[in-house]
Amino acid sequence: MSSINMISIVMFFLGLFTLVSANTIKFQNLDSQPREICWYPPQGYPAIHSSVIKPFDSITVGLSGRQDDTFISGIGYQFHPINAGGGEAACVQPTIVGEITFQGYQGNTYYDISAVDNCCQNNGIHYFYPHNDASAPHSGCFNFPCGGVYIKPGDPQTKITTWDTDMIVLLWNN
């Protein structure tokens, strides 16, 4: 096999690996309220554009390849849904928050739902879990407050997936 063919094969598999480890979050809106996702990357990192999810629909963030829709490996992001049309002021209200770091410490993806700022909000995030690993722990609960979320600093609620970089977040209003 020529070196050019070998290089082509290696490049093909590297490209395939990039598609497989896409660092995505699929948001599934399970009720009739349209929602907007507000994002909070660390200071100094590119913002992720907000996304509107229609009632009973889903969107996947991290697929477009645009800088404002791409998760940087090893960087922690926070997000939370608001009722669509709430504007920037609604994005800063205390609420239940999702937290994600793709390929963080030792290459693991870390995720959780934090109820530190608002323990009892039942309009928005309810579950957060890996898409391709049904046995992985789910962060969240049907009704807040609950024991399946991070409720105070030091809680051992951060979940880890060692290989899944495609996540799912379920949203609804109780």
C-alpha positions as a printed Julia matrix, in Angstrom:
174×3 Matrix{Float64}:
   0.0    0.0    0.0
   1.42   3.38  -0.94
   2.05   6.03   1.68
  -0.54   8.29   0.02
  -3.21   5.59   0.38
  -2.2    5.02   4.01
  -2.43   8.75   4.73
  -5.86   8.86   3.08
  -7.08   5.98   5.26
  -5.73   7.58   8.43
  -7.33  10.93   7.54
 -10.65   9.18   6.86
 -10.67   7.55  10.3
  -9.62  10.76  12.03
 -12.51  12.54  10.33
 -14.88   9.76  11.33
 -13.69   9.99  14.94
 -14.39  13.73  14.89
 -17.98  13.04  13.86
 -18.38  10.37  16.52
 -17.06  12.59  19.33
 -19.09  15.63  18.37
 -19.74  17.12  21.85
 -23.46  17.7   21.43
 -26.46  18.28  23.66
 -29.93  17.42  22.36
 -32.66  19.41  24.1
 -36.1   17.77  23.98
 -39.03  20.05  24.81
 -41.81  17.78  26.1
 -44.59  20.34  26.53
 -46.42  23.22  24.82
 -44.15  26.05  26.09
 -41.51  27.29  23.62
 -38.14  27.66  25.34
 -34.87  29.47  24.81
 -31.57  28.07  26.09
 -29.26  30.63  27.75
 -25.53  29.72  27.8
 -22.74  30.69  30.19
 -19.23  29.75  29.03
 -16.33  30.73  31.28
 -15.06  34.29  30.97
 -12.72  34.68  28.01
 -14.24  31.83  26.0
 -16.54  32.19  22.98
 -20.24  32.53  23.71
 -22.65  29.88  22.49
 -25.66  31.39  20.74
 -29.03  30.97  22.43
 -31.39  28.47  20.83
 -35.18  28.5   20.69
 -36.99  25.17  20.96
 -40.54  24.94  19.66
 -43.21  23.1   21.68
 -42.88  19.3   21.47
 -39.7   19.64  19.39
 -35.97  19.17  19.85
 -32.73  20.86  18.83
 -29.13  19.7   19.01
 -26.45  22.19  20.02
 -22.89  21.55  18.89
 -23.52  20.28  15.36
 -23.26  23.37  13.16
 -19.47  23.73  13.3
 -19.83  27.47  13.92
 -17.67  28.88  16.71
 -20.8   30.09  18.54
 -22.23  26.56  18.52
 -19.18  24.5   19.49
 -18.14  23.15  22.88
 -14.42  23.37  23.62
 -13.07  20.19  25.2
 -12.09  20.56  28.85
 -14.09  23.77  29.38
 -17.11  23.88  31.71
 -20.36  25.37  30.38
 -23.58  26.21  32.17
 -27.02  26.59  30.59
 -30.63  26.99  31.55
 -33.92  27.28  29.69
 -36.26  30.25  29.92
 -39.67  30.81  28.38
 -39.0   31.97  24.83
 -39.21  35.72  24.38
 -38.09  36.5   27.93
 -35.05  38.39  26.7
 -31.67  38.94  28.33
 -33.2   39.84  31.72
 -34.8   36.39  31.97
 -31.43  34.73  31.3
 -29.97  36.07  34.56
 -32.77  34.89  36.88
 -31.85  32.21  39.46
 -32.99  28.88  38.1
 -32.16  25.19  37.76
 -28.92  25.01  35.71
 -27.3   22.32  33.59
 -23.51  21.97  33.75
 -21.27  20.14  31.26
 -17.56  19.65  30.61
 -16.74  17.52  27.57
 -13.39  15.65  27.72
 -12.43  17.14  31.08
 -10.13  15.57  33.66
  -8.64  12.32  32.29
 -10.74  12.75  29.14
 -14.05  12.16  30.94
 -17.24  14.1   30.26
 -18.79  15.52  33.44
 -22.42  16.64  33.72
 -25.0   17.54  36.34
 -28.06  19.59  37.12
 -27.52  22.26  39.74
 -30.32  23.52  41.98
 -28.0   25.64  44.16
 -29.59  28.95  43.08
 -33.2   27.74  43.0
 -34.07  24.37  44.53
 -37.72  24.25  43.59
 -38.27  25.44  40.02
 -40.26  22.89  38.02
 -40.39  24.76  34.7
 -37.39  23.77  32.6
 -34.66  21.16  32.96
 -35.71  17.9   34.56
 -33.19  15.27  33.35
 -29.68  15.32  31.86
 -27.95  12.11  30.72
 -25.71  10.51  28.07
 -27.46   9.69  24.82
 -25.69   6.41  24.04
 -25.24   4.91  27.51
 -28.54   3.86  29.07
 -26.76   2.52  32.14
 -25.09   5.86  32.94
 -26.49   7.86  35.86
 -29.17  10.43  35.1
 -28.92  13.8   36.78
 -32.27  15.33  37.68
 -35.72  14.43  38.87
 -39.4   14.58  37.98
 -40.2   17.14  40.7
 -37.82  19.55  42.43
 -36.55  19.57  45.13
 -35.01  16.1   45.0
 -31.85  14.18  45.77
 -30.8   13.62  42.15
 -29.27  17.07  41.65
 -26.45  19.21  42.96
 -28.05  21.32  45.74
 -25.12  22.78  47.67
 -21.38  23.24  47.11
 -19.57  19.99  47.79
 -22.48  17.71  46.86
 -21.31  14.47  45.21
 -23.88  14.78  42.41
 -21.63  15.41  39.39
 -22.04  12.49  37.0
 -19.28  11.1   34.77
 -19.37   9.37  31.41
 -16.08   8.08  30.1
 -17.0    7.85  26.45
 -20.33   9.41  25.51
 -20.03  12.94  24.12
 -23.65  13.19  22.99
 -25.98  14.21  25.79
 -29.76  14.64  26.22
 -31.64  17.2   28.29
 -35.39  16.78  28.91
 -37.42  19.96  29.44
 -41.01  20.38  30.63
 -43.26  22.28  33.02
 -44.76  20.55  36.08
